[in-house]
Tab-separated table of C-alpha atoms and ligand atoms in Angstrom:
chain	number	residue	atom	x	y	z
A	1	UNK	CA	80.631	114.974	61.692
A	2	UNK	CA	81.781	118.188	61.516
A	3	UNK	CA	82.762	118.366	57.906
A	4	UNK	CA	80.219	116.096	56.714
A	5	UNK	CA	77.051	118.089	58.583
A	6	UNK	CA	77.701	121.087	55.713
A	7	UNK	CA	78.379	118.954	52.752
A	8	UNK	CA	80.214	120.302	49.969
A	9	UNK	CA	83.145	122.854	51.023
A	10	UNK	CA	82.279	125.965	52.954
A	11	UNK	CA	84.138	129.184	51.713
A	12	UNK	CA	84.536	130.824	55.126
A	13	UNK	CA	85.234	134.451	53.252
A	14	UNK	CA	86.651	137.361	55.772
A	15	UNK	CA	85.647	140.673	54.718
A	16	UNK	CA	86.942	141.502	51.300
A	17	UNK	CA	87.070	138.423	50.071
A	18	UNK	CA	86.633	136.451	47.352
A	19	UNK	CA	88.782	137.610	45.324
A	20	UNK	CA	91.419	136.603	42.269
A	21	UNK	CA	94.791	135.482	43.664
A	22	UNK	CA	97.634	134.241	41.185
A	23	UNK	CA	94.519	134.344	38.666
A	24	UNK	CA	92.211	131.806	40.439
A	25	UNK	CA	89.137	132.791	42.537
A	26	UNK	CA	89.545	131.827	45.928
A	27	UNK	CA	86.995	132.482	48.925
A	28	UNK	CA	89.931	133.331	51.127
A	29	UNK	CA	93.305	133.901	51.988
A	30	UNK	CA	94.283	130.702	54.018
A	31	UNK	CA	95.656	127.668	52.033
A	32	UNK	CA	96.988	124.446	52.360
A	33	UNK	CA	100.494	123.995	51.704
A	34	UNK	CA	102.096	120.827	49.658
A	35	UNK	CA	103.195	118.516	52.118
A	36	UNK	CA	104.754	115.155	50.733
A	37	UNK	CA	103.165	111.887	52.071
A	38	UNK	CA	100.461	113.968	53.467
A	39	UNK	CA	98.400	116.201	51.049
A	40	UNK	CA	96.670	113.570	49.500
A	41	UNK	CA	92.704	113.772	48.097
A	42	UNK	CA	91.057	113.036	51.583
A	43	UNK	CA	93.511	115.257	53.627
A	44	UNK	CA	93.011	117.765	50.909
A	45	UNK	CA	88.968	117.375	51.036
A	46	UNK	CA	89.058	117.603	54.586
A	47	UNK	CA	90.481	120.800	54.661
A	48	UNK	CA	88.883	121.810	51.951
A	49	UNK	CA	85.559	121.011	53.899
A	50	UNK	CA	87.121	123.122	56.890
A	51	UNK	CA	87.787	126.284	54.378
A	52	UNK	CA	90.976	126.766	53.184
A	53	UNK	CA	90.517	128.519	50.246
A	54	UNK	CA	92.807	126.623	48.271
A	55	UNK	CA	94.604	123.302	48.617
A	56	UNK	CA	98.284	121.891	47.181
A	57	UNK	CA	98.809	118.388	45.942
A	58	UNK	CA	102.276	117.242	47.136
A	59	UNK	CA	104.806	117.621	44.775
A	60	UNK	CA	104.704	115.283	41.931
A	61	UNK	CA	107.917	114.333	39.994
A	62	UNK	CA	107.703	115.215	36.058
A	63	UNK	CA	109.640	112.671	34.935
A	64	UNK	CA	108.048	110.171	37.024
A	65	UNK	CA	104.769	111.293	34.796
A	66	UNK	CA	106.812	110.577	31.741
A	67	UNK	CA	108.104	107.330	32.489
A	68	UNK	CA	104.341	106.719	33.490
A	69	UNK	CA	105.137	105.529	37.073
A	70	UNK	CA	101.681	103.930	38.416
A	71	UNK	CA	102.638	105.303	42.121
A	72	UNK	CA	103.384	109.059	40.464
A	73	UNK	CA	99.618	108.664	38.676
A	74	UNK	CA	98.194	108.576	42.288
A	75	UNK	CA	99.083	111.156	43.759
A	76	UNK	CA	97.256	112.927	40.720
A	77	UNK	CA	93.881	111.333	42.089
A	78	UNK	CA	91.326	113.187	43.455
A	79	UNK	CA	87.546	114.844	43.408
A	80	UNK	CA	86.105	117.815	41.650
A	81	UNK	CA	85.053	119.468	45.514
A	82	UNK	CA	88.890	119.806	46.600
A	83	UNK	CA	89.133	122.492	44.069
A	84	UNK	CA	90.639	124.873	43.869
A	85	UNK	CA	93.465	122.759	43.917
A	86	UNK	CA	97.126	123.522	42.672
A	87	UNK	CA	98.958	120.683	41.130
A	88	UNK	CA	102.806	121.309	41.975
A	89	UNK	CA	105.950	119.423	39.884
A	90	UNK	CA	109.005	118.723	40.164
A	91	UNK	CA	111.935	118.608	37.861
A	92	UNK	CA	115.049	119.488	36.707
A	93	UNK	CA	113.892	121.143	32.890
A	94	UNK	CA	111.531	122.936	31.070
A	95	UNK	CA	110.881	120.420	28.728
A	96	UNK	CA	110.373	118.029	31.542
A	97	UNK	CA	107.741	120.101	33.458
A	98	UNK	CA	105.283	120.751	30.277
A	99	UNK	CA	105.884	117.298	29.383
A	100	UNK	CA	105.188	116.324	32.918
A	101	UNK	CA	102.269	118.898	33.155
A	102	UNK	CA	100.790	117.563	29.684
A	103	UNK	CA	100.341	114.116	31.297
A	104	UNK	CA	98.981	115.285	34.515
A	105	UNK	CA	96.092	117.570	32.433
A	106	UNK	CA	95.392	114.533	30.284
A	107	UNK	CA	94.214	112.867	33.778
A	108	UNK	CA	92.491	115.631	35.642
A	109	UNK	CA	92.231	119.156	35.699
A	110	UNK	CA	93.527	121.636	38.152
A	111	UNK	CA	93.328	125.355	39.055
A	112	UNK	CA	96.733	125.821	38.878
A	113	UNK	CA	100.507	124.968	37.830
A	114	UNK	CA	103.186	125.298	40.122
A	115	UNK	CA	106.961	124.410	40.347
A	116	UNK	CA	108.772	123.267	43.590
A	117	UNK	CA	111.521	125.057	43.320
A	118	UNK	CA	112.235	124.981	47.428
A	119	UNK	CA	112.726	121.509	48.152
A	120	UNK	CA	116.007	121.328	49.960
A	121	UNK	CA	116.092	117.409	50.360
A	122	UNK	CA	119.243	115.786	48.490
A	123	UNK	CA	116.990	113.271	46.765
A	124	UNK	CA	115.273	116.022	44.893
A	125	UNK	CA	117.788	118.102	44.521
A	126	UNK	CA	121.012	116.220	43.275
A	127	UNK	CA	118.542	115.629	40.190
A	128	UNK	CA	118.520	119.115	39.991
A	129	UNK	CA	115.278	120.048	41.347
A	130	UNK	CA	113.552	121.310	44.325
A	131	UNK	CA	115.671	124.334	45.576
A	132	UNK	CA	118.528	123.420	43.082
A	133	UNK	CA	116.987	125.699	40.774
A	134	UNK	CA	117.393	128.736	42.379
A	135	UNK	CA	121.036	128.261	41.158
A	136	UNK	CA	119.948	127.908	37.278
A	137	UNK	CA	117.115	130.973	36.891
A	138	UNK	CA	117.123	130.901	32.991
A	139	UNK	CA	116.261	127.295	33.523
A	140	UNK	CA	113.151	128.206	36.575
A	141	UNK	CA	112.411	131.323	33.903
A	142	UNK	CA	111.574	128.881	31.728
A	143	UNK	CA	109.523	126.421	33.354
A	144	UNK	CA	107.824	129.537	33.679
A	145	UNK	CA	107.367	130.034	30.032
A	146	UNK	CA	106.692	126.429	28.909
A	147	UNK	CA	104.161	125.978	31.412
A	148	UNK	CA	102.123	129.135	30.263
A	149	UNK	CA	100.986	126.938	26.828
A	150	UNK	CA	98.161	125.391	28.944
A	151	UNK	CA	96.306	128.690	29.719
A	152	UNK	CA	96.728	127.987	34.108
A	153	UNK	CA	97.867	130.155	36.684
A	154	UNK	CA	101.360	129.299	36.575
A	155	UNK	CA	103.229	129.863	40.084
A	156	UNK	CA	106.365	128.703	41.595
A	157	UNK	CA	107.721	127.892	45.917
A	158	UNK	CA	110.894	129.417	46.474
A	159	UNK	CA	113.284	129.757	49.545
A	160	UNK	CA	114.928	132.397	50.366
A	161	UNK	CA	118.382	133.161	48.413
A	162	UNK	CA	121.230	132.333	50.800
A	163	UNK	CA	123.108	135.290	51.604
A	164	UNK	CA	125.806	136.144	49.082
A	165	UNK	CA	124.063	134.329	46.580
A	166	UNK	CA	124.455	135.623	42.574
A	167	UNK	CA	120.771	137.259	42.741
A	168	UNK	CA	118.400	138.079	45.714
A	169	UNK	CA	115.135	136.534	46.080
A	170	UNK	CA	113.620	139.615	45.106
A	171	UNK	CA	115.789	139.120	41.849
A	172	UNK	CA	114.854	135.347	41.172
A	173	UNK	CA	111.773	136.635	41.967
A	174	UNK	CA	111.811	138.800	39.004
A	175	UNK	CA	112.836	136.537	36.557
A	176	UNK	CA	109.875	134.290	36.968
A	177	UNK	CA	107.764	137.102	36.821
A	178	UNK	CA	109.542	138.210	33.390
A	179	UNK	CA	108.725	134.999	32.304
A	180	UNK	CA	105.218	134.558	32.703
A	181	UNK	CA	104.901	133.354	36.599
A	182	UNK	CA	101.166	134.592	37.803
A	183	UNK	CA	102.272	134.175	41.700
A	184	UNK	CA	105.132	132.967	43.775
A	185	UNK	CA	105.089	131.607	47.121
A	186	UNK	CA	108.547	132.512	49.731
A	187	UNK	CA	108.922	129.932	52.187
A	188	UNK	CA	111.267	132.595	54.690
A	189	UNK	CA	114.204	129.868	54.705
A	190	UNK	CA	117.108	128.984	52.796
A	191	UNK	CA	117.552	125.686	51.644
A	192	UNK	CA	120.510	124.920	53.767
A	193	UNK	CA	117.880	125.654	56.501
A	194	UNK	CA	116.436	122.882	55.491
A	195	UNK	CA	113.126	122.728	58.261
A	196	UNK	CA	114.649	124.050	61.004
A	197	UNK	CA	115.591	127.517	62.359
A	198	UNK	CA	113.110	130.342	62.523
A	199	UNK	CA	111.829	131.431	58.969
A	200	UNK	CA	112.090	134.789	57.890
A	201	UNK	CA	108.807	136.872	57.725
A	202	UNK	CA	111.112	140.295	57.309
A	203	UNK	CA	112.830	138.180	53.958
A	204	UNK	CA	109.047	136.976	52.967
A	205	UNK	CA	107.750	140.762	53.794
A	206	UNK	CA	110.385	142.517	51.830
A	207	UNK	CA	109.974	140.430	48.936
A	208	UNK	CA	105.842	140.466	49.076
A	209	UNK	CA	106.582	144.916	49.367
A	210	UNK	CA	108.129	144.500	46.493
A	211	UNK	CA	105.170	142.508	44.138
A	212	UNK	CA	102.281	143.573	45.476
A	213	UNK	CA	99.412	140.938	45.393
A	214	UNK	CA	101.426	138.698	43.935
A	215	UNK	CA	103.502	136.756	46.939
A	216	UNK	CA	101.867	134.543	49.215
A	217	UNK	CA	103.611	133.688	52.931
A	218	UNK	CA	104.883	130.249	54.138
A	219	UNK	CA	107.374	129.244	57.114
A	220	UNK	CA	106.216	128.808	60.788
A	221	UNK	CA	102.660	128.827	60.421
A	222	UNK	CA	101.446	127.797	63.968
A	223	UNK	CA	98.580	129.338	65.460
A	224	UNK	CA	96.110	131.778	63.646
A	225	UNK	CA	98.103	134.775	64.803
A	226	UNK	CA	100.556	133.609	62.156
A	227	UNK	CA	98.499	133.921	59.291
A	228	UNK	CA	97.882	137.848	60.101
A	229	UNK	CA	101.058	138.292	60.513
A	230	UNK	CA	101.822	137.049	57.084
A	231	UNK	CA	98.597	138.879	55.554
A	232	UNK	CA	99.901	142.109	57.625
A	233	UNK	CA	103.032	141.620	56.071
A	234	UNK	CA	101.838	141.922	52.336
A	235	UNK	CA	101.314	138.675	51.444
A	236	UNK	CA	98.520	137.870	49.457
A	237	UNK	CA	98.072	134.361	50.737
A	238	UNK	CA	99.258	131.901	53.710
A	239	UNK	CA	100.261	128.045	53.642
A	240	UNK	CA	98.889	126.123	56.294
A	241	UNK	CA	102.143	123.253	56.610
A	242	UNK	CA	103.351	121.492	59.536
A	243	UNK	CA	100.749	123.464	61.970
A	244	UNK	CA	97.218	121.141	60.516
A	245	UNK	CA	99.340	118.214	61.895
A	246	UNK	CA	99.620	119.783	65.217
A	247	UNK	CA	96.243	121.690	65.480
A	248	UNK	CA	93.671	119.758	62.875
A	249	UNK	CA	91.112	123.034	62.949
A	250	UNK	CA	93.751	125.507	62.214
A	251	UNK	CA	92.421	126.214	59.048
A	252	UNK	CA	89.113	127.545	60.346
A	253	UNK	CA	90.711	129.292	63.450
A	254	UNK	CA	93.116	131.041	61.676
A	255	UNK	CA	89.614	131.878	59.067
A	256	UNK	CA	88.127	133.070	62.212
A	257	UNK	CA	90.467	135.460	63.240
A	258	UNK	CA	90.562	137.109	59.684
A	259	UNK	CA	86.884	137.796	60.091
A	260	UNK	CA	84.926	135.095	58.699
A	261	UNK	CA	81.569	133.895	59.970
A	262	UNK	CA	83.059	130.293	61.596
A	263	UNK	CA	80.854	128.588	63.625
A	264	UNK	CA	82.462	128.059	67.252
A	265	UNK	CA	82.485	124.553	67.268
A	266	UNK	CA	84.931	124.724	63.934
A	267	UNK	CA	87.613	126.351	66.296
A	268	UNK	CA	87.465	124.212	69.848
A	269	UNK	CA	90.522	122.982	70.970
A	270	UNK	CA	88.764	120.755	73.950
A	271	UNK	CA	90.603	116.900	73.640
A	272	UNK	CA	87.007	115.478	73.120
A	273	UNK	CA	87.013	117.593	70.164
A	274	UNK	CA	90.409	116.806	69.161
A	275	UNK	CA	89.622	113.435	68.872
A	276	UNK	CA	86.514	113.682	66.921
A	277	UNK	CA	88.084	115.618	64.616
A	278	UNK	CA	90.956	112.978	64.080
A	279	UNK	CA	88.561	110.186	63.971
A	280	UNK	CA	86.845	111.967	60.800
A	281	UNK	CA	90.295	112.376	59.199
A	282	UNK	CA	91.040	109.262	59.631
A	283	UNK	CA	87.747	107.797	58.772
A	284	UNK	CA	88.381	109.688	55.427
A	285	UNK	CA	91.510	108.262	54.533
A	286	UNK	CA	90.715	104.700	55.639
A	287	UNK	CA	87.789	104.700	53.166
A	288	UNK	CA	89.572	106.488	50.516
A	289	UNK	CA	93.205	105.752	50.607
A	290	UNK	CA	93.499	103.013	52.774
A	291	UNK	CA	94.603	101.650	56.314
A	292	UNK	CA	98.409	102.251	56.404
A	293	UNK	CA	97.971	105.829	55.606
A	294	UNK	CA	94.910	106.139	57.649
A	295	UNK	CA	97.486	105.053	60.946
A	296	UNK	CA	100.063	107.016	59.487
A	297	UNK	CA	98.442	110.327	59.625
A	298	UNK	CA	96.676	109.902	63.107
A	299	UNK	CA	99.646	108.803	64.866
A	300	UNK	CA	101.817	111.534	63.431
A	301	UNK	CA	99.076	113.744	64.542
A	302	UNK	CA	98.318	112.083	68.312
A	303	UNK	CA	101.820	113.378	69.577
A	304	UNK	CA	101.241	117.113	69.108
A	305	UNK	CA	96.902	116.939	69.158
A	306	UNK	CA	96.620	116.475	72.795
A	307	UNK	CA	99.691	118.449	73.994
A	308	UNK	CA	99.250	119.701	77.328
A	309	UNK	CA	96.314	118.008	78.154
A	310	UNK	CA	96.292	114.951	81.192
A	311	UNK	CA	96.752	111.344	79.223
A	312	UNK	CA	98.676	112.774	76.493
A	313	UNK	CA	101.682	110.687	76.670
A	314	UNK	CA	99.840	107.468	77.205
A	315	UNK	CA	97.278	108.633	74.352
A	316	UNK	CA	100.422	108.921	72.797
A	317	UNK	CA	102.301	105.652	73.850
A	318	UNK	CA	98.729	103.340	73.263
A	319	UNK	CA	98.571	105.362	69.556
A	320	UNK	CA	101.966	103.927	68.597
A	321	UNK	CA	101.324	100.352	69.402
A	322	UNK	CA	98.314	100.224	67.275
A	323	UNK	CA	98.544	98.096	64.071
A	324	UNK	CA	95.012	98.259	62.995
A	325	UNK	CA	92.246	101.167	62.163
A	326	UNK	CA	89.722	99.484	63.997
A	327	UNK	CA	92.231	99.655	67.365
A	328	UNK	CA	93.026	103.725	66.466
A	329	UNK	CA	88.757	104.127	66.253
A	330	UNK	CA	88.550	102.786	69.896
A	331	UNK	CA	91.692	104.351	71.373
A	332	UNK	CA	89.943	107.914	69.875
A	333	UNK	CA	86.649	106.956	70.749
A	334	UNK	CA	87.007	106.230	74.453
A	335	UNK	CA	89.197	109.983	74.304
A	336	UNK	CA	86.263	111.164	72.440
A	337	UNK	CA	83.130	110.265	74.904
A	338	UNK	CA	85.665	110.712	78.256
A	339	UNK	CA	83.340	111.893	80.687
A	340	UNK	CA	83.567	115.246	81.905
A	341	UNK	CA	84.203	113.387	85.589
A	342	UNK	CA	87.195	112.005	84.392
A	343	UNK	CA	88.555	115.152	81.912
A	344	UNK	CA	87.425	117.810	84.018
A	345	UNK	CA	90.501	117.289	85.914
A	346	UNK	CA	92.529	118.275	82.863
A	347	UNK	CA	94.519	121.415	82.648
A	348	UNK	CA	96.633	122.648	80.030
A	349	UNK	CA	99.652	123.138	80.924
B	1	FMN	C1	106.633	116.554	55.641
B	1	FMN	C2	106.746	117.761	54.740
B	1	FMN	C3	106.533	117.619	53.384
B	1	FMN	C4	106.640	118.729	52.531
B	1	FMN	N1	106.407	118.569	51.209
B	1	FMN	C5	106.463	119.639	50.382
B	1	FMN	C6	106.180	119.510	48.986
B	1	FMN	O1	105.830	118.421	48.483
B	1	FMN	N2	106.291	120.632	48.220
B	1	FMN	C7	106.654	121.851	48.735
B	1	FMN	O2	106.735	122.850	48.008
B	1	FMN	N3	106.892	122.004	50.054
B	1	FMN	C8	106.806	120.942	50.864
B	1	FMN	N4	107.015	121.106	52.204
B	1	FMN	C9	107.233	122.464	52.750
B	1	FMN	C10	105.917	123.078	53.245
B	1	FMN	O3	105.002	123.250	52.183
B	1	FMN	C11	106.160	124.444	53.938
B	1	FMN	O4	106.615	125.371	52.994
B	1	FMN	C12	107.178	124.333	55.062
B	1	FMN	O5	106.878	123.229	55.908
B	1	FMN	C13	107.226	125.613	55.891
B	1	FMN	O6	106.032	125.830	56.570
B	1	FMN	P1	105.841	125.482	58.150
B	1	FMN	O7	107.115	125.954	58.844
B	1	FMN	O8	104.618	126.270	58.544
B	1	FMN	O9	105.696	124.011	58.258
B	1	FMN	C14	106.970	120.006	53.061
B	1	FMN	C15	107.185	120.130	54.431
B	1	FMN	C16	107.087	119.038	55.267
B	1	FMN	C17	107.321	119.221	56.744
């Protein structure tokens, strides 16, 4: 397995690093983002294992703490190696989020406290949450402040202000800063943007100029390239997002393009690895989180995996039809051992 083989997590550190970002001690510069549905313990781990230097729980709903939903309590589970790992909350008030946050602490500790204030979705923000509070900034300022009380990083997600809005990001920026925010992270889109569109790396740039060491990068994170560009751009970190569902070693390619000593076979995009790579994901989750989450994740990730590669679409096609683990483990198996007689053929196109 390639994450098992080396155990515990490695920290694949490019030159100059480790180093204090946002006040926690992280081996490198390439993390992975909060992705709801998806960042959960054994998606975490496994990146983790693959060396991004810091993972995200998804967002977590304060309130849904307080009212001591059993559902909200799970996504809080998880293991002492996926550290560092940032707990982010959502809510609509200050008293809320520490209340929220004082729960969450009382269950398991994490490196860091951070407030989704960029989720665009209605459901989240109608409550007055998510993105919504880049409207109110004396109520994101203090989130800010209550959360400082538990001695954690404290760190907020924002969007990018829409254009005519009453303050820039730069601005909003600013005022969580005033108020006690350690580090910020700009995904470069506005909430009416919602996921699509390009994001703005000149809007994520100008603000990172402007707070040195203190900004880190998220929006169209793709291919390794990406993640310099970011880290060219001033940012002091990167979120790995939608691009782990479409390339599964992104992580460690993007690490080795920074610099850091990763192995070759951490960054081979063959289809035999591919699939060997999905079957220990999904291996994971089926042993720690179950089945229907185990299917979940590898069929969302079989339609971009094998892009471009001969068999794709029937990969693809066979992948949705599957209803149990044990049919997924065969389906990537007999992709896994295809003989080079049959493969060689393949070309990317
Ligand atoms: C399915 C999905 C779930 C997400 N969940 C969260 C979340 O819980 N909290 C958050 O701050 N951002 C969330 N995001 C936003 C990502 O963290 C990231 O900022 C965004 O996808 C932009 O990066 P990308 O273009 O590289 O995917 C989510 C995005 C997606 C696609």
């Amino acid at each position: 397995m390639l994450t098992e083989a080396a155990g515990a997590p490695r920290d694949f550190a490019p030159p100059g690093w480790p180093k204090k970002v946002g006040g926690v001690e992280v081996a490198n510069p390439v993390w992975l983002a909060p992705l709801a549905g998806i960042t959960f313990s054994s998606f975490r781990r496994f990146h983790r294992a693959l060396g991004a230097g810091l993972v995200h729980t998804e967002m977590v709903s304060a309130l849904g703490l307080i009212y001591k939903g059993r559902k909200t309590k799970e996504l809080l589970y998880g293991f002492d190696d996926e550290r560092p790992c940032a707990l982010q909350l959502f809510g609509a008030s200050a008293a809320d989020m520490a209340n929220g946050a004082e729960i969450a602490l009382s269950i398991r500790q994490f490196d860091a406290l951070e407030v989704n204030m960029a989720c665009p979705m209605p459901k989240v923000t109608k409550k007055g949450a998510g993105s919504k509070l880049m409207e109110f900034p004396d109520e994101a300022a203090a989130m800010m402040s209550a959360l400082k009380k538990f001695g954690l990083p404290v760190w907020a997600k924002v969007r990018v202000m829409p254009r005519g809005s009453a303050l820039t990001t730069e601005q909003f920026c600013e005022r969580l800063f005033d108020a006690g925010a350690d580090f910020i992270f700009v995904h470069g889109r506005t909430p009416a943007q919602r996921y699509e569109g390009t994001a703005s790396r000149e809007a994520v740039g100008g603000v990172a100029a402007m707070f040195p060491g203190m900004i880190g990068g998220s929006g169209d994170c793709y291919a390794p390239e990406d993640f310099a560009d970011y880290l060219s751009r001033g940012c002091a970190a990167v979120l790995a997002a939608r691009g782990v569902l479409r390339d599964a070693l992104l992580v460690p390619r993007a690490l080795k393009l920074l610099g850091a000593p990763v192995p070759d076979g951490f960054c081979t995009q063959s289809p035999e690895a591919q699939a060997e790579i999905l079957l220990e994901l999904g291996r994971n989750i089926y042993n720690t989180e179950g089945e229907s989450l185990a299917l979940m994740i590898a069929k969302r990730m079989l339609g971009a995996l094998f892009k471009g590669f001969a068999g794709a679409p029937k990969l693809r096609r066979d992948g949705a039809m599957v209803r149990k683990w044990e049919e997924m483990e065969k389906l990537l198996k007999d992709r896994a051992s295809c003989e080079s007689s049959e493969c060689g053929a393949e070309t990317r196109h």
